[in-house]
Amino acid sequence: MSYENVCAMRSLHICVFLACSMVIVFATSQADQYRQLKFRSEKAFDSKRFINHVVRITVVMVMEFCETMCYMEPNCVSINIDKRQDGNRKYKCELNNVTHEGHKDDLIENGNYSYHAAESACVKNSCKNNATCQSGFTDKGYRCLCTAGFKGQSCDEDIDECATSNHGCSTTAVCKNTKGSYNCTCKPGYSGDGRTCKDIDECAVGNHECDPNAVCNNTRGSHNCTCMIDYWGDGKTCIRKGDPLFGLLAQLVERCTSIAEDTFHYDSHYWTNKNEYNPLGGQTAFDRHQTKLLTYWNTPFSKICFGMRFDQQVKFIVIKKQADSLYSLIADGKYRNTSLGRKSWKGLCGSKGSLQPHCNREGFNAFSEERSHSRARIGILGNNENDCKTCDSRIGFGTGGYPDDSITCGNAASWWFGSDKGGSYIRTMGYILVQ
């Protein structure tokens, strides 16, 4: 069969044979799939066979047609042709995905074979991240077939599957992009492999923080706690109405217009003395009667419960703290830190709690280094600067100072200095209990 007949059989291809320079060129006429391979005579080796890199084996009627088959196989850049005809007078054609350049040990003696390599731009592989380099394509002389998770001409650009929503994560999972891939993690309150996430019934499995005197209600991805009838609290801490509680110490001012608005201000002597204030108020549970009981100085404890009441709600937080009394932690004026974190303190004011981002000095006798700024006998301070010199926000009990010295219990945060929820001036009723 002549070369012309071979070309006629492949109407989609143009075959050019330049016998004078011993170069055989194959090129496609389809622009989007243009490929050109050059088989030069100096890369043809008789009685040689290239092993360990065969990607396809076929048979041809004419030995020279093996090069055409290589052109048609996108990964092929060299061939082995068995010079012996089989029973059907055909020749075995082996197509290789690399050339002998860089693999010389794989080019072995074999008198039955002939080896021929094309010029390959993939000898110096510019494709990244395990991409497949295919020689003869594009004006660069090669193209890269990217593995999943990468893109770009050299496959050096990671695909953020999470940003493009091209992932298989559950709607109740968090997608995290990784190099060349991504992973899925079920959100808190759900379990599974990230692709399938099921709601955890925290109430059924006992994985909740509800008080023994509260009802646990499972919700999708979470749960909530509701104190039983005749109990006060946020569900995580519930106290029977009318009980002597477990050591009621103080009920602080709610409104700045109250006659006793300064009773429990930061500078009040009630924080540093051993005098009761309105002890009968301690018998009426969570109301608006201010009180200070002798338990302030004579009751040791291992746990302190702080509560704030506003908008018809009471929010509580609990600190595990061992002390001889609350008086021993406060009366001497020394700062003693706690480690609840700003999120817990802000929770006392619900979704309205506001603090500046820095300082975050929390605990007992927390104060700004400049006395005119925020202070709290119990609470947390925030500042827009990366120090605690001029704090302009606070949440706590027994408070005072800028931005509103009249708020002695609750949240005070300046409008002007970077508080995370903006300006906040929340006056609350405060409750301090020990156990």
C-alpha positions as a Markdown table, in Angstrom:
| # | Residue | x | y | z |
|---|---|---|---|---|
| 1 | Met | 0.0 | 0.0 | 0.0 |
| 2 | Ser | 1.5 | 3.4 | -0.9 |
| 3 | Tyr | 1.7 | 6.4 | 1.4 |
| 4 | Glu | -0.9 | 8.2 | -0.8 |
| 5 | Asn | -3.4 | 5.4 | -0.2 |
| 6 | Val | -2.8 | 5.6 | 3.6 |
| 7 | Cys | -3.6 | 9.3 | 3.4 |
| 8 | Ala | -6.7 | 8.7 | 1.4 |
| 9 | Met | -8.0 | 6.3 | 4.1 |
| 10 | Arg | -7.7 | 9.1 | 6.7 |
| 11 | Ser | -9.6 | 12.0 | 5.1 |
| 12 | Leu | -9.5 | 14.0 | 8.3 |
| 13 | His | -5.7 | 14.1 | 8.2 |
| 14 | Ile | -3.0 | 15.6 | 6.0 |
| 15 | Cys | 0.1 | 13.4 | 5.7 |
| 16 | Val | 3.3 | 15.0 | 4.4 |
| 17 | Phe | 6.3 | 12.9 | 3.7 |
| 18 | Leu | 9.5 | 14.8 | 3.0 |
| 19 | Ala | 11.9 | 12.0 | 1.9 |
| 20 | Cys | 14.7 | 14.4 | 1.2 |
| 21 | Ser | 15.2 | 15.2 | 4.9 |
| 22 | Met | 13.9 | 11.9 | 6.3 |
| 23 | Val | 11.2 | 13.7 | 8.4 |
| 24 | Ile | 7.7 | 12.3 | 8.6 |
| 25 | Val | 5.1 | 14.9 | 9.8 |
| 26 | Phe | 1.6 | 14.2 | 10.9 |
| 27 | Ala | -0.9 | 17.0 | 11.4 |
| 28 | Thr | -4.6 | 17.3 | 12.0 |
| 29 | Ser | -6.8 | 19.8 | 10.1 |
| 30 | Gln | -9.1 | 20.4 | 13.2 |
| 31 | Ala | -7.9 | 23.6 | 14.9 |
| 32 | Asp | -9.1 | 22.7 | 18.3 |
| 33 | Gln | -7.3 | 19.3 | 18.3 |
| 34 | Tyr | -4.3 | 20.3 | 16.2 |
| 35 | Arg | -1.4 | 17.9 | 16.7 |
| 36 | Gln | 1.9 | 17.6 | 14.9 |
| 37 | Leu | 4.5 | 14.8 | 15.4 |
| 38 | Lys | 7.9 | 14.7 | 13.7 |
| 39 | Phe | 9.6 | 11.4 | 13.4 |
| 40 | Arg | 13.2 | 12.1 | 12.4 |
| 41 | Ser | 15.6 | 9.6 | 11.1 |
| 42 | Glu | 18.2 | 10.3 | 13.8 |
| 43 | Lys | 15.8 | 8.9 | 16.3 |
| 44 | Ala | 15.2 | 5.7 | 14.5 |
| 45 | Phe | 17.0 | 2.6 | 15.9 |
| 46 | Asp | 16.9 | -0.8 | 14.1 |
| 47 | Ser | 17.2 | -4.0 | 16.3 |
| 48 | Lys | 16.1 | -2.0 | 19.3 |
| 49 | Arg | 13.0 | -2.3 | 21.5 |
| 50 | Phe | 11.8 | 0.3 | 24.1 |
| 51 | Ile | 10.2 | -1.5 | 27.1 |
| 52 | Asn | 8.1 | -0.6 | 30.2 |
| 53 | His | 6.2 | 2.3 | 28.5 |
| 54 | Val | 3.8 | 0.6 | 26.2 |
| 55 | Val | 0.3 | 2.2 | 26.4 |
| 56 | Arg | -1.3 | 0.4 | 23.5 |
| 57 | Ile | -0.6 | -2.5 | 21.1 |
| 58 | Thr | -2.2 | -2.7 | 17.6 |
| 59 | Val | -1.4 | -4.3 | 14.3 |
| 60 | Val | -0.8 | -2.7 | 10.9 |
| 61 | Met | -0.6 | -3.9 | 7.3 |
| 62 | Val | 2.4 | -1.6 | 6.5 |
| 63 | Met | 5.2 | -1.0 | 9.1 |
| 64 | Glu | 5.3 | 2.7 | 8.4 |
| 65 | Phe | 1.6 | 3.0 | 9.3 |
| 66 | Cys | 2.6 | 2.4 | 13.0 |
| 67 | Glu | 3.8 | 6.0 | 13.1 |
| 68 | Thr | 0.3 | 7.1 | 12.0 |
| 69 | Met | -1.2 | 5.0 | 14.8 |
| 70 | Cys | 1.1 | 6.8 | 17.2 |
| 71 | Tyr | -0.2 | 10.1 | 15.9 |
| 72 | Met | -3.8 | 9.0 | 16.5 |
| 73 | Glu | -3.0 | 8.0 | 20.2 |
| 74 | Pro | -2.7 | 11.3 | 22.1 |
| 75 | Asn | -0.2 | 9.9 | 24.6 |
| 76 | Cys | 2.1 | 8.3 | 22.1 |
| 77 | Val | 5.5 | 9.7 | 21.3 |
| 78 | Ser | 7.5 | 6.6 | 20.2 |
| 79 | Ile | 6.8 | 3.2 | 18.7 |
| 80 | Asn | 8.2 | -0.3 | 18.5 |
| 81 | Ile | 7.5 | -2.2 | 15.3 |
| 82 | Asp | 7.9 | -6.0 | 15.2 |
| 83 | Lys | 9.5 | -6.7 | 11.9 |
| 84 | Arg | 8.0 | -10.2 | 11.7 |
| 85 | Gln | 4.7 | -10.7 | 10.1 |
| 86 | Asp | 2.0 | -12.7 | 11.8 |
| 87 | Gly | -0.2 | -15.3 | 10.2 |
| 88 | Asn | -2.4 | -12.6 | 8.7 |
| 89 | Arg | 0.7 | -10.9 | 7.2 |
| 90 | Lys | 0.4 | -8.0 | 9.7 |
| 91 | Tyr | 2.9 | -6.3 | 12.0 |
| 92 | Lys | 2.6 | -5.8 | 15.7 |
| 93 | Cys | 2.8 | -2.1 | 16.6 |
| 94 | Glu | 3.6 | -1.0 | 20.2 |
| 95 | Leu | 2.8 | 2.6 | 21.1 |
| 96 | Asn | 4.9 | 4.2 | 24.0 |
| 97 | Asn | 4.0 | 7.3 | 26.1 |
| 98 | Val | 7.6 | 8.5 | 26.5 |
| 99 | Thr | 10.8 | 8.4 | 24.4 |
| 100 | His | 14.1 | 6.9 | 25.2 |
| 101 | Glu | 15.4 | 10.4 | 26.3 |
| 102 | Gly | 15.7 | 10.1 | 30.0 |
| 103 | His | 14.9 | 6.4 | 29.9 |
| 104 | Lys | 18.0 | 5.0 | 28.1 |
| 105 | Asp | 18.1 | 1.8 | 30.2 |
| 106 | Asp | 14.7 | 0.8 | 28.8 |
| 107 | Leu | 16.0 | 0.8 | 25.2 |
| 108 | Ile | 17.3 | -2.8 | 24.8 |
| 109 | Glu | 18.7 | -4.9 | 22.0 |
| 110 | Asn | 16.2 | -7.0 | 20.1 |
| 111 | Gly | 16.8 | -8.0 | 16.5 |
| 112 | Asn | 13.1 | -8.6 | 15.8 |
| 113 | Tyr | 12.1 | -5.0 | 16.5 |
| 114 | Ser | 12.7 | -1.5 | 15.2 |
| 115 | Tyr | 12.3 | 1.6 | 17.5 |
| 116 | His | 11.4 | 5.1 | 16.3 |
| 117 | Ala | 10.9 | 8.2 | 18.5 |
| 118 | Ala | 9.1 | 11.5 | 17.6 |
| 119 | Glu | 10.3 | 14.8 | 18.9 |
| 120 | Ser | 8.7 | 15.3 | 22.3 |
| 121 | Ala | 8.2 | 18.6 | 24.1 |
| 122 | Cys | 7.3 | 16.5 | 27.1 |
| 123 | Val | 10.9 | 15.4 | 27.7 |
| 124 | Lys | 11.1 | 18.6 | 29.8 |
| 125 | Asn | 7.7 | 18.2 | 31.4 |
| 126 | Ser | 6.2 | 21.6 | 32.3 |
| 127 | Cys | 2.9 | 20.1 | 33.5 |
| 128 | Lys | 2.3 | 20.4 | 37.3 |
| 129 | Asn | 0.5 | 18.4 | 39.9 |
| 130 | Asn | 0.7 | 14.9 | 38.2 |
| 131 | Ala | -0.9 | 16.2 | 35.1 |
| 132 | Thr | -0.5 | 14.2 | 31.8 |
| 133 | Cys | 1.8 | 15.9 | 29.3 |
| 134 | Gln | 0.8 | 15.2 | 25.6 |
| 135 | Ser | 3.3 | 16.2 | 23.0 |
| 136 | Gly | 2.5 | 17.8 | 19.6 |
| 137 | Phe | -0.5 | 19.9 | 20.7 |
| 138 | Thr | -0.9 | 23.7 | 20.7 |
| 139 | Asp | 1.6 | 26.3 | 19.6 |
| 140 | Lys | 3.8 | 25.4 | 22.6 |
| 141 | Gly | 4.3 | 21.9 | 21.3 |
| 142 | Tyr | 2.4 | 20.2 | 24.2 |
| 143 | Arg | -0.7 | 20.3 | 26.3 |
| 144 | Cys | -1.4 | 19.3 | 29.9 |
| 145 | Leu | -4.4 | 17.2 | 30.9 |
| 146 | Cys | -5.0 | 18.2 | 34.5 |
| 147 | Thr | -5.9 | 15.8 | 37.2 |
| 148 | Ala | -9.1 | 16.5 | 39.2 |
| 149 | Gly | -8.9 | 19.6 | 41.3 |
| 150 | Phe | -6.5 | 21.6 | 39.1 |
| 151 | Lys | -6.8 | 23.9 | 36.1 |
| 152 | Gly | -4.7 | 26.2 | 34.0 |
| 153 | Gln | -2.4 | 25.6 | 31.0 |
| 154 | Ser | 0.2 | 24.0 | 33.2 |
| 155 | Cys | -2.3 | 22.6 | 35.8 |
| 156 | Asp | -0.7 | 24.8 | 38.5 |
| 157 | Glu | -4.0 | 26.4 | 39.6 |
| 158 | Asp | -6.0 | 24.8 | 42.4 |
| 159 | Ile | -9.8 | 24.6 | 41.8 |
| 160 | Asp | -11.7 | 25.8 | 44.9 |
| 161 | Glu | -14.5 | 23.4 | 44.8 |
| 162 | Cys | -16.1 | 24.9 | 47.9 |
| 163 | Ala | -16.2 | 28.4 | 46.4 |
| 164 | Thr | -17.7 | 27.1 | 43.1 |
| 165 | Ser | -20.1 | 24.7 | 44.8 |
| 166 | Asn | -18.6 | 22.0 | 42.7 |
| 167 | His | -18.5 | 19.5 | 45.6 |
| 168 | Gly | -20.4 | 16.7 | 47.2 |
| 169 | Cys | -20.7 | 18.0 | 50.7 |
| 170 | Ser | -23.9 | 17.8 | 52.6 |
| 171 | Thr | -25.9 | 21.0 | 53.1 |
| 172 | Thr | -25.3 | 20.5 | 56.8 |
| 173 | Ala | -21.5 | 20.1 | 56.4 |
| 174 | Val | -18.6 | 22.6 | 56.1 |
| 175 | Cys | -16.6 | 22.3 | 52.8 |
| 176 | Lys | -12.9 | 23.0 | 53.2 |
| 177 | Asn | -10.8 | 23.5 | 50.2 |
| 178 | Thr | -7.4 | 21.6 | 50.0 |
| 179 | Lys | -4.8 | 21.5 | 47.3 |
| 180 | Gly | -6.3 | 19.6 | 44.4 |
| 181 | Ser | -9.3 | 18.5 | 46.4 |
| 182 | Tyr | -11.6 | 19.4 | 49.4 |
| 183 | Asn | -13.0 | 17.7 | 52.4 |
| 184 | Cys | -16.4 | 17.8 | 54.1 |
| 185 | Thr | -17.0 | 18.0 | 57.9 |
| 186 | Cys | -20.4 | 17.7 | 59.4 |
| 187 | Lys | -21.4 | 20.8 | 61.3 |
| 188 | Pro | -21.8 | 20.7 | 65.1 |
| 189 | Gly | -25.0 | 18.8 | 65.9 |
| 190 | Tyr | -24.6 | 16.4 | 63.0 |
| 191 | Ser | -22.7 | 13.2 | 62.4 |
| 192 | Gly | -21.5 | 11.5 | 59.3 |
| 193 | Asp | -18.8 | 11.5 | 56.7 |
| 194 | Gly | -19.5 | 15.1 | 55.5 |
| 195 | Arg | -21.2 | 14.0 | 52.4 |
| 196 | Thr | -24.1 | 12.6 | 54.4 |
| 197 | Cys | -24.8 | 14.2 | 57.7 |
| 198 | Lys | -27.6 | 13.2 | 60.1 |
| 199 | Asp | -28.9 | 15.2 | 63.0 |
| 200 | Ile | -27.7 | 14.2 | 66.5 |
| 201 | Asp | -30.4 | 14.0 | 69.0 |
| 202 | Glu | -28.4 | 15.4 | 71.9 |
| 203 | Cys | -31.4 | 14.9 | 74.3 |
| 204 | Ala | -31.7 | 11.2 | 73.5 |
| 205 | Val | -27.9 | 10.5 | 73.8 |
| 206 | Gly | -27.5 | 12.7 | 76.9 |
| 207 | Asn | -25.0 | 15.0 | 75.1 |
| 208 | His | -26.4 | 18.3 | 76.4 |
| 209 | Glu | -25.9 | 20.8 | 79.2 |
| 210 | Cys | -29.5 | 21.1 | 80.3 |
| 211 | Asp | -30.1 | 21.5 | 84.1 |
| 212 | Pro | -31.7 | 18.4 | 85.8 |
| 213 | Asn | -34.7 | 20.7 | 86.3 |
| 214 | Ala | -35.0 | 21.6 | 82.7 |
| 215 | Val | -36.6 | 19.9 | 79.6 |
| 216 | Cys | -34.2 | 19.2 | 76.7 |
| 217 | Asn | -35.8 | 19.8 | 73.3 |
| 218 | Asn | -34.0 | 18.5 | 70.2 |
| 219 | Thr | -33.8 | 20.8 | 67.2 |
| 220 | Arg | -32.2 | 20.3 | 63.8 |
| 221 | Gly | -28.5 | 20.5 | 64.4 |
| 222 | Ser | -28.8 | 21.6 | 68.0 |
| 223 | His | -31.1 | 21.6 | 71.0 |
| 224 | Asn | -32.5 | 24.0 | 73.6 |
| 225 | Cys | -33.2 | 23.8 | 77.3 |
| 226 | Thr | -36.3 | 25.1 | 79.1 |
| 227 | Cys | -36.6 | 25.3 | 82.8 |
| 228 | Met | -39.6 | 23.3 | 84.2 |
| 229 | Ile | -42.6 | 25.1 | 85.7 |
| 230 | Asp | -41.8 | 26.8 | 89.0 |
| 231 | Tyr | -38.1 | 27.2 | 88.0 |
| 232 | Trp | -36.2 | 30.2 | 86.9 |
| 233 | Gly | -33.2 | 30.2 | 84.5 |
| 234 | Asp | -31.9 | 29.8 | 81.0 |
| 235 | Gly | -32.4 | 26.0 | 80.9 |
| 236 | Lys | -28.7 | 25.3 | 81.6 |
| 237 | Thr | -29.1 | 26.6 | 85.2 |
| 238 | Cys | -32.5 | 26.4 | 86.8 |
| 239 | Ile | -33.4 | 27.5 | 90.3 |
| 240 | Arg | -36.7 | 26.9 | 92.1 |
| 241 | Lys | -38.8 | 30.1 | 92.5 |
| 242 | Gly | -39.1 | 31.1 | 96.1 |
| 243 | Asp | -36.3 | 28.8 | 97.4 |
| 244 | Pro | -33.5 | 30.3 | 99.4 |
| 245 | Leu | -31.6 | 29.5 | 96.2 |
| 246 | Phe | -28.1 | 28.3 | 96.9 |
| 247 | Gly | -26.7 | 31.4 | 98.4 |
| 248 | Leu | -28.2 | 34.6 | 96.9 |
| 249 | Leu | -25.6 | 37.3 | 97.3 |
| 250 | Ala | -26.8 | 40.4 | 95.5 |
| 251 | Gln | -29.5 | 41.7 | 93.1 |
| 252 | Leu | -28.1 | 44.8 | 91.4 |
| 253 | Val | -29.7 | 47.9 | 89.9 |
| 254 | Glu | -31.7 | 47.7 | 86.7 |
| 255 | Arg | -32.5 | 51.3 | 85.9 |
| 256 | Cys | -30.4 | 54.4 | 86.1 |
| 257 | Thr | -33.5 | 56.3 | 87.4 |
| 258 | Ser | -33.7 | 54.0 | 90.4 |
| 259 | Ile | -33.3 | 55.7 | 93.8 |
| 260 | Ala | -30.6 | 53.2 | 94.6 |
| 261 | Glu | -28.8 | 53.6 | 91.3 |
| 262 | Asp | -25.3 | 53.8 | 92.8 |
| 263 | Thr | -25.8 | 51.1 | 95.5 |
| 264 | Phe | -23.6 | 48.6 | 93.6 |
| 265 | His | -21.5 | 50.9 | 91.5 |
| 266 | Tyr | -17.8 | 49.9 | 91.1 |
| 267 | Asp | -16.9 | 52.4 | 93.8 |
| 268 | Ser | -19.6 | 51.4 | 96.3 |
| 269 | His | -18.4 | 50.4 | 99.8 |
| 270 | Tyr | -20.7 | 47.4 | 99.7 |
| 271 | Trp | -18.1 | 45.5 | 97.6 |
| 272 | Thr | -15.5 | 46.1 | 100.3 |
| 273 | Asn | -17.4 | 45.8 | 103.6 |
| 274 | Lys | -19.2 | 43.1 | 105.5 |
| 275 | Asn | -22.6 | 44.9 | 105.8 |
| 276 | Glu | -25.8 | 43.5 | 104.5 |
| 277 | Tyr | -28.1 | 45.5 | 102.3 |
| 278 | Asn | -31.9 | 44.9 | 102.3 |
| 279 | Pro | -31.7 | 41.2 | 103.4 |
| 280 | Leu | -35.4 | 40.7 | 102.9 |
| 281 | Gly | -34.9 | 41.2 | 99.2 |
| 282 | Gly | -33.1 | 37.8 | 99.2 |
| 283 | Gln | -36.3 | 36.0 | 99.9 |
| 284 | Thr | -38.1 | 37.0 | 96.8 |
| 285 | Ala | -35.9 | 35.3 | 94.1 |
| 286 | Phe | -35.4 | 36.9 | 90.7 |
| 287 | Asp | -37.1 | 40.2 | 91.0 |
| 288 | Arg | -36.0 | 43.9 | 91.1 |
| 289 | His | -35.3 | 44.2 | 94.8 |
| 290 | Gln | -31.7 | 44.9 | 95.4 |
| 291 | Thr | -30.0 | 42.9 | 98.2 |
| 292 | Lys | -26.7 | 41.8 | 99.7 |
| 293 | Leu | -26.6 | 38.9 | 102.1 |
| 294 | Leu | -24.1 | 37.8 | 104.7 |
| 295 | Thr | -23.3 | 34.9 | 102.4 |
| 296 | Tyr | -21.2 | 37.5 | 100.5 |
| 297 | Trp | -18.4 | 37.1 | 103.1 |
| 298 | Asn | -19.1 | 33.9 | 105.0 |
| 299 | Thr | -19.9 | 31.3 | 102.3 |
| 300 | Pro | -17.1 | 29.2 | 100.7 |
| 301 | Phe | -17.9 | 27.9 | 97.2 |
| 302 | Ser | -16.6 | 26.0 | 94.2 |
| 303 | Lys | -18.9 | 27.5 | 91.6 |
| 304 | Ile | -20.3 | 31.0 | 90.9 |
| 305 | Cys | -23.4 | 31.6 | 88.8 |
| 306 | Phe | -24.0 | 35.1 | 87.2 |
| 307 | Gly | -27.3 | 36.1 | 85.7 |
| 308 | Met | -28.6 | 39.2 | 83.9 |
| 309 | Arg | -32.3 | 39.9 | 83.4 |
| 310 | Phe | -33.5 | 42.1 | 80.5 |
| 311 | Asp | -36.2 | 42.0 | 77.9 |
| 312 | Gln | -38.2 | 39.5 | 80.1 |
| 313 | Gln | -35.3 | 37.0 | 79.9 |
| 314 | Val | -32.7 | 35.8 | 82.4 |
| 315 | Lys | -29.3 | 34.6 | 81.0 |
| 316 | Phe | -26.8 | 32.8 | 83.2 |
| 317 | Ile | -23.2 | 31.8 | 83.0 |
| 318 | Val | -21.3 | 29.7 | 85.4 |
| 319 | Ile | -17.7 | 29.9 | 86.6 |
| 320 | Lys | -15.9 | 27.1 | 88.4 |
| 321 | Lys | -14.0 | 28.9 | 91.0 |
| 322 | Gln | -12.8 | 27.8 | 94.5 |
| 323 | Ala | -12.8 | 30.5 | 97.2 |
| 324 | Asp | -13.5 | 31.2 | 100.8 |
| 325 | Ser | -16.1 | 33.8 | 99.8 |
| 326 | Leu | -16.9 | 36.3 | 97.1 |
| 327 | Tyr | -15.7 | 39.0 | 99.5 |
| 328 | Ser | -12.2 | 37.3 | 99.5 |
| 329 | Leu | -12.1 | 37.7 | 95.7 |
| 330 | Ile | -13.2 | 41.3 | 95.5 |
| 331 | Ala | -12.7 | 43.4 | 98.7 |
| 332 | Asp | -9.0 | 43.8 | 98.5 |
| 333 | Gly | -9.3 | 45.4 | 95.0 |
| 334 | Lys | -6.8 | 43.0 | 93.4 |
| 335 | Tyr | -7.4 | 41.8 | 89.9 |
| 336 | Arg | -8.1 | 38.1 | 89.6 |
| 337 | Asn | -8.6 | 36.7 | 86.1 |
| 338 | Thr | -11.1 | 34.2 | 84.8 |
| 339 | Ser | -11.1 | 32.4 | 81.4 |
| 340 | Leu | -14.7 | 32.3 | 80.3 |
| 341 | Gly | -14.0 | 34.2 | 77.1 |
| 342 | Arg | -15.8 | 37.2 | 75.5 |
| 343 | Lys | -18.4 | 35.0 | 73.8 |
| 344 | Ser | -19.7 | 33.7 | 77.2 |
| 345 | Trp | -19.8 | 37.2 | 78.8 |
| 346 | Lys | -21.6 | 38.7 | 75.7 |
| 347 | Gly | -24.1 | 35.8 | 76.0 |
| 348 | Leu | -25.4 | 37.4 | 79.2 |
| 349 | Cys | -26.9 | 40.2 | 77.0 |
| 350 | Gly | -28.2 | 37.9 | 74.3 |
| 351 | Ser | -27.6 | 38.9 | 70.7 |
| 352 | Lys | -27.2 | 42.6 | 71.7 |
| 353 | Gly | -24.0 | 42.2 | 73.7 |
| 354 | Ser | -21.2 | 44.5 | 72.3 |
| 355 | Leu | -17.5 | 44.7 | 73.0 |
| 356 | Gln | -14.4 | 46.2 | 71.4 |
| 357 | Pro | -12.0 | 43.6 | 70.0 |
| 358 | His | -8.9 | 44.0 | 72.2 |
| 359 | Cys | -7.9 | 43.9 | 75.9 |
| 360 | Asn | -10.5 | 41.3 | 76.9 |
| 361 | Arg | -9.4 | 41.6 | 80.6 |
| 362 | Glu | -12.0 | 39.5 | 82.5 |
| 363 | Gly | -12.5 | 38.4 | 86.0 |
| 364 | Phe | -12.7 | 40.1 | 89.4 |
| 365 | Asn | -11.8 | 43.8 | 89.8 |
| 366 | Ala | -11.1 | 44.2 | 86.1 |
| 367 | Phe | -10.1 | 47.9 | 85.5 |
| 368 | Ser | -8.7 | 50.2 | 82.8 |
| 369 | Glu | -5.3 | 51.6 | 83.6 |
| 370 | Glu | -6.9 | 55.1 | 83.2 |
| 371 | Arg | -9.4 | 55.2 | 86.0 |
| 372 | Ser | -12.0 | 57.3 | 84.2 |
| 373 | His | -12.6 | 54.4 | 81.7 |
| 374 | Ser | -14.5 | 51.2 | 82.1 |
| 375 | Arg | -14.2 | 49.1 | 85.3 |
| 376 | Ala | -16.0 | 46.0 | 86.6 |
| 377 | Arg | -16.0 | 44.3 | 90.0 |
| 378 | Ile | -17.0 | 41.2 | 88.0 |
| 379 | Gly | -16.9 | 41.1 | 84.2 |
| 380 | Ile | -14.9 | 41.8 | 81.0 |
| 381 | Leu | -13.5 | 44.9 | 79.4 |
| 382 | Gly | -12.9 | 45.7 | 75.7 |
| 383 | Asn | -10.7 | 48.3 | 74.0 |
| 384 | Asn | -10.2 | 49.4 | 70.4 |
| 385 | Glu | -6.4 | 49.7 | 71.0 |
| 386 | Asn | -4.2 | 46.7 | 71.7 |
| 387 | Asp | -3.9 | 47.3 | 75.4 |
| 388 | Cys | -6.1 | 47.9 | 78.5 |
| 389 | Lys | -5.3 | 51.6 | 79.1 |
| 390 | Thr | -8.5 | 53.3 | 77.9 |
| 391 | Cys | -11.2 | 50.6 | 77.7 |
| 392 | Asp | -14.5 | 52.0 | 76.2 |
| 393 | Ser | -16.6 | 48.9 | 76.6 |
| 394 | Arg | -17.6 | 46.4 | 79.3 |
| 395 | Ile | -20.1 | 43.8 | 80.4 |
| 396 | Gly | -20.4 | 43.0 | 84.0 |
| 397 | Phe | -21.6 | 43.6 | 87.6 |
| 398 | Gly | -20.5 | 46.5 | 89.8 |
| 399 | Thr | -19.4 | 48.5 | 86.8 |
| 400 | Gly | -18.5 | 52.2 | 86.2 |
| 401 | Gly | -16.5 | 54.6 | 84.1 |
| 402 | Tyr | -16.7 | 55.7 | 80.5 |
| 403 | Pro | -18.7 | 55.5 | 78.3 |
| 404 | Asp | -21.6 | 55.6 | 80.8 |
| 405 | Asp | -20.8 | 55.7 | 84.5 |
| 406 | Ser | -24.4 | 55.3 | 85.5 |
| 407 | Ile | -24.7 | 51.8 | 84.1 |
| 408 | Thr | -23.7 | 49.7 | 87.1 |
| 409 | Cys | -24.8 | 46.3 | 85.8 |
| 410 | Gly | -25.1 | 45.3 | 82.1 |
| 411 | Asn | -23.3 | 46.4 | 78.9 |
| 412 | Ala | -21.8 | 49.7 | 78.1 |
| 413 | Ala | -20.0 | 50.1 | 74.7 |
| 414 | Ser | -19.1 | 53.3 | 72.9 |
| 415 | Trp | -20.6 | 54.1 | 69.5 |
| 416 | Trp | -17.4 | 55.6 | 68.3 |
| 417 | Phe | -14.5 | 53.1 | 69.0 |
| 418 | Gly | -15.0 | 49.9 | 67.2 |
| 419 | Ser | -17.4 | 47.9 | 69.3 |
| 420 | Asp | -18.4 | 44.7 | 67.4 |
| 421 | Lys | -22.2 | 45.3 | 67.7 |
| 422 | Gly | -21.9 | 49.1 | 67.7 |
| 423 | Gly | -22.9 | 51.3 | 70.6 |
| 424 | Ser | -24.7 | 49.4 | 73.4 |
| 425 | Tyr | -26.1 | 50.8 | 76.6 |
| 426 | Ile | -28.0 | 47.9 | 78.3 |
| 427 | Arg | -29.1 | 48.2 | 81.9 |
| 428 | Thr | -29.9 | 44.9 | 83.4 |
| 429 | Met | -30.9 | 43.4 | 86.8 |
| 430 | Gly | -28.0 | 41.3 | 88.0 |
| 431 | Tyr | -27.9 | 38.1 | 90.1 |
| 432 | Ile | -24.9 | 36.6 | 91.7 |
| 433 | Leu | -25.2 | 33.1 | 93.3 |
| 434 | Val | -22.7 | 30.6 | 94.7 |
| 435 | Gln | -22.6 | 26.9 | 95.2 |
